[in-house]
Short mmCIF file of C-alpha atoms (C1' of nucleotides) in Angstrom, two decimals:
data_model
loop_
_atom_site.label_atom_id
_atom_site.label_comp_id
_atom_site.label_asym_id
_atom_site.label_seq_id
_atom_site.Cartn_x
_atom_site.Cartn_y
_atom_site.Cartn_z
CA MET A 391 -31.33 -147.41 98.32
CA VAL A 392 -33.72 -149.03 100.59
CA SER A 393 -36.07 -145.42 100.85
CA THR A 394 -36.39 -141.89 99.32
CA CYS A 395 -36.76 -140.51 102.54
CA ARG A 396 -33.97 -140.70 105.03
CA TRP A 397 -35.57 -139.60 107.91
CA GLN A 398 -38.83 -142.13 107.19
CA THR A 399 -38.47 -144.16 110.90
CA ARG A 400 -42.10 -144.98 110.51
CA ARG A 401 -44.33 -144.73 108.01
CA MET A 402 -45.28 -141.28 106.41
CA ALA A 403 -43.31 -139.43 109.07
CA ARG A 404 -41.61 -136.55 108.94
CA PRO A 405 -38.97 -135.10 111.20
CA ARG A 406 -40.05 -132.61 113.78
CA LEU A 407 -38.11 -129.31 112.77
CA ILE A 408 -39.96 -127.01 115.72
CA ASP A 409 -42.02 -127.33 118.34
CA ARG A 410 -44.35 -125.14 120.46
CA ALA A 411 -41.41 -124.19 122.72
CA ALA A 412 -39.06 -123.11 119.58
CA VAL A 413 -42.09 -121.12 118.66
CA LEU A 414 -41.89 -119.20 121.86
CA ASP A 415 -38.32 -118.51 122.06
CA ALA A 416 -38.45 -117.11 118.90
CA ALA A 417 -40.83 -115.15 119.18
CA LEU A 418 -39.39 -113.51 122.53
CA ALA A 419 -35.98 -113.58 121.16
CA LEU A 420 -37.71 -111.34 117.91
CA ALA A 421 -39.73 -108.81 120.67
CA ASP A 422 -36.69 -108.59 122.96
CA GLU A 423 -34.64 -107.32 119.56
CA ALA A 424 -36.80 -105.56 117.59
CA GLY A 425 -38.38 -103.91 121.29
CA ASP A 426 -41.50 -103.71 120.09
CA LEU A 427 -44.22 -106.40 119.46
CA ALA A 428 -45.68 -105.05 116.21
CA THR A 429 -42.43 -106.82 114.84
CA VAL A 430 -43.38 -110.13 115.99
CA THR A 431 -45.93 -111.06 113.04
CA MET A 432 -46.47 -114.60 111.96
CA SER A 433 -44.61 -114.01 108.73
CA ALA A 434 -40.94 -112.91 111.15
CA VAL A 435 -41.34 -115.94 113.64
CA ALA A 436 -41.47 -118.50 110.95
CA ARG A 437 -38.50 -116.94 108.98
CA ARG A 438 -36.59 -116.76 111.96
CA LEU A 439 -36.90 -120.28 112.54
CA ALA A 440 -36.08 -121.38 108.40
CA VAL A 441 -39.89 -122.15 108.23
CA THR A 442 -42.90 -120.87 107.00
CA ALA A 443 -46.04 -118.60 108.37
CA MET A 444 -47.98 -121.96 107.81
CA ALA A 445 -46.19 -124.42 110.02
CA LEU A 446 -46.71 -122.27 113.10
CA TYR A 447 -50.49 -123.42 113.44
CA ARG A 448 -49.46 -127.10 113.87
CA HIS A 449 -47.71 -125.62 117.30
CA VAL A 450 -49.80 -122.52 118.11
CA ALA A 451 -54.14 -122.32 118.28
CA ASP A 452 -53.44 -118.62 116.69
CA LYS A 453 -51.60 -115.37 116.91
CA ALA A 454 -53.47 -114.71 120.40
CA ASP A 455 -52.18 -117.65 121.51
CA LEU A 456 -48.79 -117.14 120.13
CA LEU A 457 -49.33 -114.04 122.93
CA ASP A 458 -50.74 -115.60 125.42
CA GLY A 459 -47.51 -118.50 125.49
CA LEU A 460 -45.22 -115.53 125.27
CA VAL A 461 -46.99 -114.25 128.47
CA GLU A 462 -46.52 -117.35 130.52
CA LEU A 463 -42.88 -116.97 129.76
CA LEU A 464 -42.50 -114.16 131.47
CA VAL A 465 -44.97 -114.93 134.03
CA GLY A 466 -42.26 -117.96 134.78
CA GLU A 467 -39.61 -116.05 134.59
CA ILE A 468 -40.96 -113.71 137.59
CA ALA A 469 -41.69 -117.20 139.25
CA THR A 470 -38.45 -118.22 139.26
CA ALA A 471 -36.52 -114.84 140.43
CA VAL A 472 -38.84 -113.98 142.72
CA ASP A 473 -36.72 -116.35 145.39
CA THR A 474 -33.74 -115.04 144.17
CA GLY A 475 -31.31 -112.01 145.83
CA ASP A 476 -31.68 -110.36 148.77
CA GLY A 477 -33.90 -108.16 150.95
CA ASP A 478 -37.38 -109.19 152.16
CA PRO A 479 -39.69 -111.25 149.61
CA LEU A 480 -41.82 -108.42 148.74
CA THR A 481 -38.70 -106.43 147.80
CA ARG A 482 -37.59 -109.52 145.78
CA TYR A 483 -40.95 -109.65 144.41
CA GLY A 484 -40.41 -106.21 143.32
CA ALA A 485 -37.20 -106.85 141.59
CA ALA A 486 -38.02 -109.31 140.01
CA THR A 487 -41.13 -107.82 138.21
CA ARG A 488 -39.11 -104.76 137.19
CA ALA A 489 -35.92 -107.18 136.06
CA VAL A 490 -38.18 -108.93 134.02
CA ALA A 491 -39.71 -105.94 132.67
CA ARG A 492 -36.41 -104.37 131.45
CA ARG A 493 -35.14 -107.87 130.00
CA HIS A 494 -38.89 -108.03 127.74
CA PRO A 495 -40.55 -104.76 127.46
CA ALA A 496 -41.89 -104.95 124.10
CA VAL A 497 -44.05 -108.32 125.72
CA PHE A 498 -44.38 -106.96 129.22
CA PRO A 499 -47.19 -104.42 128.94
CA LEU A 500 -49.39 -107.76 128.13
CA LEU A 501 -49.28 -109.10 131.50
CA LEU A 502 -51.75 -106.12 132.55
CA GLN A 503 -53.87 -106.76 129.27
CA ARG A 504 -55.02 -110.33 129.26
CA PRO A 505 -56.86 -112.69 132.73
CA ALA A 506 -53.88 -113.87 134.48
CA ALA A 507 -55.85 -117.23 133.68
CA THR A 508 -53.02 -119.49 132.59
CA PRO A 509 -51.38 -122.09 134.67
CA ALA A 510 -47.92 -120.54 135.21
CA ALA A 511 -49.79 -117.54 136.58
CA GLY A 512 -52.13 -119.57 139.00
CA ALA A 513 -48.89 -120.90 140.14
CA LEU A 514 -46.95 -117.75 140.48
CA ARG A 515 -50.12 -116.67 142.59
CA ASP A 516 -50.61 -119.73 144.80
CA HIS A 517 -46.62 -119.76 145.68
CA LEU A 518 -47.21 -115.58 146.39
CA VAL A 519 -50.00 -116.69 148.76
CA GLU A 520 -48.28 -118.61 150.38
CA ARG A 521 -45.20 -116.63 150.56
CA LEU A 522 -47.47 -114.03 152.64
CA VAL A 523 -49.03 -116.17 154.98
CA ALA A 524 -45.68 -117.62 155.92
CA SER A 525 -44.56 -113.98 156.91
CA GLY A 526 -47.63 -113.32 159.08
CA VAL A 527 -50.74 -112.04 156.69
CA ALA A 528 -53.63 -113.69 157.86
CA PRO A 529 -54.94 -116.60 155.50
CA ALA A 530 -57.92 -114.98 154.96
CA ALA A 531 -56.40 -112.20 153.59
CA ALA A 532 -53.69 -112.79 151.63
CA PRO A 533 -54.94 -113.75 148.16
CA GLN A 534 -56.24 -110.21 148.19
CA VAL A 535 -52.99 -108.60 149.21
CA GLU A 536 -51.47 -110.78 146.30
CA ARG A 537 -53.87 -108.90 144.41
CA VAL A 538 -53.34 -105.58 145.01
CA VAL A 539 -49.55 -105.72 145.57
CA SER A 540 -49.17 -107.92 142.24
CA THR A 541 -51.24 -104.89 140.68
CA LEU A 542 -48.87 -102.53 142.24
CA LEU A 543 -46.04 -103.85 140.95
CA LEU A 544 -47.31 -104.47 137.57
CA GLY A 545 -48.70 -101.34 136.78
CA PHE A 546 -45.50 -99.62 137.90
CA ALA A 547 -42.92 -101.99 135.80
CA THR A 548 -45.27 -101.26 132.90
CA SER A 549 -45.28 -97.30 132.92
CA GLU A 550 -41.43 -97.42 133.55
CA VAL A 551 -41.32 -100.15 130.21
CA THR A 552 -43.71 -98.05 127.75
CA GLY A 553 -42.02 -95.10 128.71
CA ARG A 554 -45.03 -93.06 130.64
CA PHE A 555 -41.85 -91.55 132.91
CA ALA A 556 -39.90 -90.88 130.20
CA HIS A 557 -38.65 -87.41 130.65
CA HIS A 558 -37.33 -88.77 134.54
CA ASP A 559 -33.79 -89.97 135.10
CA ALA A 560 -33.29 -93.74 136.91
CA ALA A 561 -32.82 -92.55 140.08
CA THR A 562 -36.03 -90.55 139.96
CA LEU A 563 -37.50 -94.06 138.79
CA ASP A 564 -35.85 -95.94 141.65
CA ALA A 565 -36.31 -93.75 144.27
CA ASP A 566 -40.48 -94.29 142.72
CA HIS A 567 -40.19 -97.68 143.16
CA ARG A 568 -38.87 -97.40 146.88
CA VAL A 569 -42.41 -95.69 147.36
CA LEU A 570 -44.14 -97.90 145.81
CA LEU A 571 -42.83 -100.37 147.56
CA ASP A 572 -43.49 -98.84 150.75
CA ALA A 573 -47.45 -98.43 149.70
CA ALA A 574 -46.90 -102.11 149.19
CA ARG A 575 -45.72 -103.14 152.64
CA GLY A 576 -48.78 -100.82 154.09
CA VAL A 577 -51.06 -103.51 152.47
CA VAL A 578 -49.05 -106.15 153.72
CA ASP A 579 -49.33 -104.94 156.87
CA ARG A 580 -52.27 -104.46 157.12
CA GLY A 581 -53.00 -108.14 156.15
CA ARG A 582 -51.78 -108.89 159.46
CA PRO A 583 -53.88 -109.93 162.15
CA MET B 1209 -77.29 -72.28 86.42
CA VAL B 1210 -74.72 -70.25 87.44
CA SER B 1211 -72.80 -73.35 89.18
CA THR B 1212 -72.25 -76.99 88.55
CA CYS B 1213 -70.74 -76.59 92.45
CA ARG B 1214 -73.45 -75.58 94.78
CA TRP B 1215 -71.08 -75.56 97.61
CA GLN B 1216 -68.42 -73.92 95.60
CA THR B 1217 -68.22 -70.54 98.24
CA ARG B 1218 -64.83 -69.95 96.60
CA ARG B 1219 -62.59 -71.06 94.58
CA MET B 1220 -62.83 -75.49 94.14
CA ALA B 1221 -63.45 -75.55 98.11
CA ARG B 1222 -65.33 -78.34 99.22
CA PRO B 1223 -67.81 -78.57 101.93
CA ARG B 1224 -65.93 -79.82 105.06
CA LEU B 1225 -67.72 -83.47 105.71
CA ILE B 1226 -65.87 -84.37 108.81
CA ASP B 1227 -63.02 -83.11 110.86
CA ARG B 1228 -60.46 -84.66 114.01
CA ALA B 1229 -63.24 -84.32 116.66
CA ALA B 1230 -65.67 -86.37 114.11
CA VAL B 1231 -63.22 -89.22 113.60
CA LEU B 1232 -61.69 -89.30 117.47
CA ASP B 1233 -65.91 -89.73 118.24
CA ALA B 1234 -66.52 -92.31 115.41
CA ALA B 1235 -63.19 -94.09 116.45
CA LEU B 1236 -64.54 -94.01 120.53
CA ALA B 1237 -67.99 -94.46 119.74
CA LEU B 1238 -66.78 -97.85 117.73
CA ALA B 1239 -64.70 -99.07 120.45
CA ASP B 1240 -66.94 -98.73 123.12
CA GLU B 1241 -69.43 -100.48 121.29
CA ALA B 1242 -67.46 -103.49 119.83
CA GLY B 1243 -66.01 -103.59 123.39
CA ASP B 1244 -62.72 -104.47 121.08
CA LEU B 1245 -60.04 -102.04 120.10
CA ALA B 1246 -59.27 -104.52 116.77
CA THR B 1247 -62.88 -103.35 115.66
CA VAL B 1248 -61.14 -100.18 115.51
CA THR B 1249 -59.66 -99.83 111.95
CA MET B 1250 -58.94 -96.84 109.65
CA SER B 1251 -62.34 -98.33 107.47
CA ALA B 1252 -64.53 -99.54 110.08
CA VAL B 1253 -64.09 -95.90 111.37
CA ALA B 1254 -64.49 -93.96 107.90
CA ARG B 1255 -67.49 -96.16 107.44
CA ARG B 1256 -69.08 -94.66 110.12
CA LEU B 1257 -68.60 -91.52 109.03
CA ALA B 1258 -70.29 -92.22 106.04
CA VAL B 1259 -66.30 -91.71 104.06
CA THR B 1260 -63.70 -93.44 102.98
CA ALA B 1261 -61.05 -94.76 104.65
CA MET B 1262 -58.57 -92.16 102.67
CA ALA B 1263 -60.53 -89.25 103.81
CA LEU B 1264 -58.97 -89.83 107.76
CA TYR B 1265 -55.73 -88.67 106.56
CA ARG B 1266 -56.42 -85.50 106.24
CA HIS B 1267 -57.22 -84.84 109.99
CA VAL B 1268 -55.34 -87.57 111.85
CA ALA B 1269 -51.27 -88.32 110.76
CA ASP B 1270 -51.67 -92.10 111.13
CA LYS B 1271 -53.26 -94.88 112.53
CA ALA B 1272 -50.87 -94.25 116.10
CA ASP B 1273 -52.15 -90.49 115.99
CA LEU B 1274 -55.59 -91.59 115.97
CA LEU B 1275 -54.73 -93.95 119.29
CA ASP B 1276 -53.53 -91.01 120.54
CA GLY B 1277 -55.79 -88.73 119.81
CA LEU B 1278 -58.39 -91.53 121.65
CA VAL B 1279 -55.90 -91.25 124.58
CA GLU B 1280 -56.65 -87.57 125.09
CA LEU B 1281 -60.27 -87.84 125.09
CA LEU B 1282 -60.10 -90.16 127.96
CA VAL B 1283 -57.60 -87.83 130.06
CA GLY B 1284 -59.90 -85.43 128.96
CA GLU B 1285 -62.54 -87.41 131.31
CA ILE B 1286 -60.76 -88.17 133.87
CA ALA B 1287 -60.05 -84.60 134.55
CA THR B 1288 -63.45 -82.83 134.25
CA ALA B 1289 -64.84 -85.85 136.46
CA VAL B 1290 -61.73 -85.66 139.12
CA ASP B 1291 -63.38 -82.26 140.81
CA THR B 1292 -66.90 -83.68 140.82
CA GLY B 1293 -68.66 -86.30 143.45
CA ASP B 1294 -68.26 -86.68 147.15
CA GLY B 1295 -65.05 -87.74 149.77
CA ASP B 1296 -61.87 -86.08 149.48
CA PRO B 1297 -59.83 -85.33 146.37
CA LEU B 1298 -58.43 -88.88 146.28
CA THR B 1299 -61.31 -90.81 146.76
CA ARG B 1300 -62.88 -88.65 143.82
CA TYR B 1301 -59.28 -89.06 141.16
CA GLY B 1302 -60.09 -92.78 141.88
CA ALA B 1303 -63.95 -92.93 141.07
CA ALA B 1304 -62.79 -91.07 138.17
CA THR B 1305 -60.25 -93.40 137.45
CA ARG B 1306 -62.39 -96.26 137.40
CA ALA B 1307 -65.69 -94.61 135.79
CA VAL B 1308 -63.93 -94.00 132.66
CA ALA B 1309 -62.06 -97.28 132.62
CA ARG B 1310 -65.57 -98.94 132.76
CA ARG B 1311 -66.76 -96.65 130.01
CA HIS B 1312 -64.30 -97.13 127.66
CA PRO B 1313 -62.85 -100.30 129.01
CA ALA B 1314 -60.82 -101.20 125.16
CA VAL B 1315 -59.47 -97.97 125.06
CA PHE B 1316 -58.42 -97.55 128.85
CA PRO B 1317 -55.26 -99.59 128.54
CA LEU B 1318 -53.40 -97.55 126.37
CA LEU B 1319 -53.69 -94.88 128.95
CA LEU B 1320 -50.91 -97.11 130.06
CA GLN B 1321 -49.03 -98.02 127.00
CA ARG B 1322 -48.00 -94.95 125.90
CA PRO B 1323 -45.77 -92.18 127.24
CA ALA B 1324 -48.12 -89.07 129.07
CA ALA B 1325 -46.52 -86.10 127.04
CA THR B 1326 -49.82 -84.97 125.52
CA PRO B 1327 -51.36 -81.49 126.34
CA ALA B 1328 -54.34 -83.37 128.10
CA ALA B 1329 -52.01 -85.47 130.24
CA GLY B 1330 -49.83 -82.62 131.68
CA ALA B 1331 -52.51 -80.66 132.35
CA LEU B 1332 -54.22 -83.27 134.59
CA ARG B 1333 -50.89 -84.06 135.93
CA ASP B 1334 -50.42 -80.10 136.83
CA HIS B 1335 -53.78 -80.22 138.56
CA LEU B 1336 -53.03 -83.10 140.67
CA VAL B 1337 -49.56 -81.84 141.83
CA GLU B 1338 -51.59 -78.49 142.90
CA ARG B 1339 -54.32 -80.38 144.51
CA LEU B 1340 -51.67 -82.17 146.70
CA VAL B 1341 -49.88 -79.03 147.21
CA ALA B 1342 -53.66 -77.66 148.44
CA SER B 1343 -54.18 -80.80 150.90
CA GLY B 1344 -51.03 -80.11 152.42
CA VAL B 1345 -48.10 -82.20 150.48
CA ALA B 1346 -44.33 -80.70 150.04
CA PRO B 1347 -44.41 -79.35 146.76
CA ALA B 1348 -41.13 -80.92 146.55
CA ALA B 1349 -42.74 -83.96 146.97
CA ALA B 1350 -45.89 -83.38 144.93
CA PRO B 1351 -44.77 -84.66 141.44
CA GLN B 1352 -43.26 -87.97 142.90
CA VAL B 1353 -46.80 -88.59 144.62
CA GLU B 1354 -48.75 -88.16 141.80
CA ARG B 1355 -46.49 -90.46 139.84
CA VAL B 1356 -46.92 -93.27 142.29
CA VAL B 1357 -50.71 -92.78 142.96
CA SER B 1358 -51.84 -92.51 139.07
CA THR B 1359 -49.66 -95.38 138.43
CA LEU B 1360 -51.52 -97.38 141.57
CA LEU B 1361 -54.99 -96.22 140.11
CA LEU B 1362 -54.42 -96.72 136.19
CA GLY B 1363 -52.98 -100.00 137.08
CA PHE B 1364 -55.77 -101.02 138.84
CA ALA B 1365 -58.36 -99.80 136.80
CA THR B 1366 -56.33 -101.59 133.54
CA SER B 1367 -56.56 -104.97 135.56
CA GLU B 1368 -60.49 -104.69 136.34
CA VAL B 1369 -61.09 -103.86 133.06
CA THR B 1370 -59.12 -106.55 131.00
CA GLY B 1371 -60.56 -108.85 132.81
CA ARG B 1372 -57.17 -109.97 135.20
CA PHE B 1373 -59.73 -110.47 138.35
CA ALA B 1374 -61.93 -111.96 136.05
CA HIS B 1375 -63.60 -114.84 138.52
CA HIS B 1376 -63.87 -112.13 141.55
CA ASP B 1377 -67.16 -110.78 141.95
CA ALA B 1378 -67.85 -106.81 142.02
CA ALA B 1379 -68.25 -106.50 146.36
CA THR B 1380 -64.74 -108.39 146.02
CA LEU B 1381 -63.52 -105.88 143.33
CA ASP B 1382 -64.43 -102.93 145.26
CA ALA B 1383 -63.26 -104.21 148.34
CA ASP B 1384 -59.57 -104.19 146.86
CA HIS B 1385 -60.17 -101.05 145.44
CA ARG B 1386 -60.85 -99.53 149.20
CA VAL B 1387 -57.42 -101.13 150.19
CA LEU B 1388 -55.82 -99.83 147.33
CA LEU B 1389 -57.11 -96.39 148.08
CA ASP B 1390 -55.70 -96.87 151.44
CA ALA B 1391 -52.23 -97.48 150.10
CA ALA B 1392 -52.42 -94.28 148.18
CA ARG B 1393 -53.08 -92.36 151.41
CA GLY B 1394 -50.33 -93.49 152.34
CA VAL B 1395 -47.78 -92.55 149.44
CA VAL B 1396 -49.74 -88.98 150.01
CA ASP B 1397 -49.19 -88.83 153.86
CA ARG B 1398 -45.80 -89.98 153.19
CA GLY B 1399 -45.01 -86.78 151.36
CA ARG B 1400 -46.44 -83.94 153.88
CA PRO B 1401 -43.97 -82.55 156.03
"C1'" DA C 622 -47.88 -136.26 111.80
"C1'" DC C 623 -45.57 -132.33 110.05
"C1'" DC C 624 -44.61 -128.59 106.57
"C1'" DT C 625 -45.44 -126.03 102.03
"C1'" DG C 626 -48.12 -123.27 98.05
"C1'" DA C 627 -51.62 -121.26 96.84
"C1'" DA C 628 -55.60 -118.34 97.88
"C1'" DC C 629 -58.63 -115.28 100.69
"C1'" DA C 630 -60.35 -111.69 103.02
"C1'" DC C 631 -58.43 -107.63 105.52
"C1'" DC C 632 -55.33 -104.33 106.92
"C1'" DG C 633 -52.67 -99.42 106.49
"C1'" DT C 634 -50.80 -96.11 103.75
"C1'" DT C 635 -49.68 -93.31 99.28
"C1'" DC C 636 -50.33 -90.77 95.47
"C1'" DA C 637 -52.84 -88.92 91.51
"C1'" DA C 638 -56.49 -87.18 90.32
"C1'" DG C 639 -61.62 -85.11 90.64
"C1'" DT C 640 -64.53 -81.31 92.47
"C1'" DA D 1407 -59.01 -77.76 100.58
"C1'" DC D 1408 -60.81 -82.10 100.89
"C1'" DC D 1409 -62.16 -86.40 99.46
"C1'" DT D 1410 -62.04 -90.60 95.73
"C1'" DG D 1411 -60.45 -94.62 93.02
"C1'" DA D 1412 -56.55 -97.03 92.40
"C1'" DA D 1413 -52.72 -99.70 93.52
"C1'" DC D 1414 -49.25 -101.42 96.96
"C1'" DA D 1415 -47.18 -103.86 101.15
"C1'" DC D 1416 -48.09 -106.56 104.33
"C1'" DC D 1417 -51.23 -108.81 107.53
"C1'" DG D 1418 -53.29 -113.70 109.62
"C1'" DT D 1419 -55.52 -117.93 108.55
"C1'" DT D 1420 -57.44 -122.21 105.51
"C1'" DC D 1421 -57.10 -126.34 103.13
"C1'" DA D 1422 -55.65 -129.53 100.41
"C1'" DA D 1423 -51.19 -131.32 98.52
"C1'" DG D 1424 -46.73 -133.00 99.23
"C1'" DT D 1425 -43.46 -136.08 101.75
#
DNA sequence: ACCTGAACACCGTTCAAGT
DNA sequence: ACCTGAACACCGTTCAAGT
């Protein structure tokens, strides 16, 4: 027996059981399964990681920080989805937003609830502005077009996911979304010189 | 001394210290002053009414019911404001929505968060559809136009109030709102036969 | 460095009891 | 009928202690 601690690589170090990404993934999975943000408690997230609630505080500052992390995750998913699928960029952005909302209905409303000041949000915004300019929108107008179009898409997807249109069927919602995309297209076209 | 209870009008009756409206008003005032929905706890609302938290449960089913009541209050305010001010109906609806959002920034985001199935929401929706039809929108198209336009307005006002546009000044936000209203006008015009 | 145990202030909610 | 006191399960968070 050289040591009572097998994991002792250096002096008094402990094996890292979890990290920030694991915490956020567990929280997101929990929210998705429950379909309800109230289920995401520090205890529940910790339990899913086979750890105590107190252990989380090494990796997230507090619960608000954890929720901000979830928002970052969703923004990242929208960013990676925005360049896939078919149709023009606007159609793809709309589809990406809607798809992420459906995948994470409990967390999605947070996107409209906290300032979009996180790194991932800034990156997505920059990317969208670039795409708008590439499609002929005046550089001076592009940021405003991005703000308004993103607000349109976010508001609609949130409504869909919180059940604001609960008694309407999928076909009606799809038709509504087409009307919304037409309106967004109008905003983009008005930004063209 | 005929009775030890001065307030005893009938057998064992007690003076009604509070009612549902008082509970909702206190909760709304609390949220407005704090600018934060987390401040609205059952204890805090009760304290403001000089009553214990348990007393509230006679007048609201639970906390979710209390929050639904707040939503009703805001929807009512939008409904009464929608026919005042100048400009066309759409401009007024937009201004009314924005004004209510600014008056109640902490509560407003709830409008996008819960199904619009309450009586006040239904009444406002019916009123808006009527106005749209009166302005020449096809009766068959009016409900869809109402849904999309309301979603636009709610999404923008929510963003403004949650600080999603935090680093932009008032003039920029006003300009964004004008662009949004133009888009909404496009949706309305497309509903005309 | 990372995790745990114990502890704290607070939350929503119930139920029997008082008036 | 309406409100209170006591009680319960749960929440987020801290801090000293263990490894």
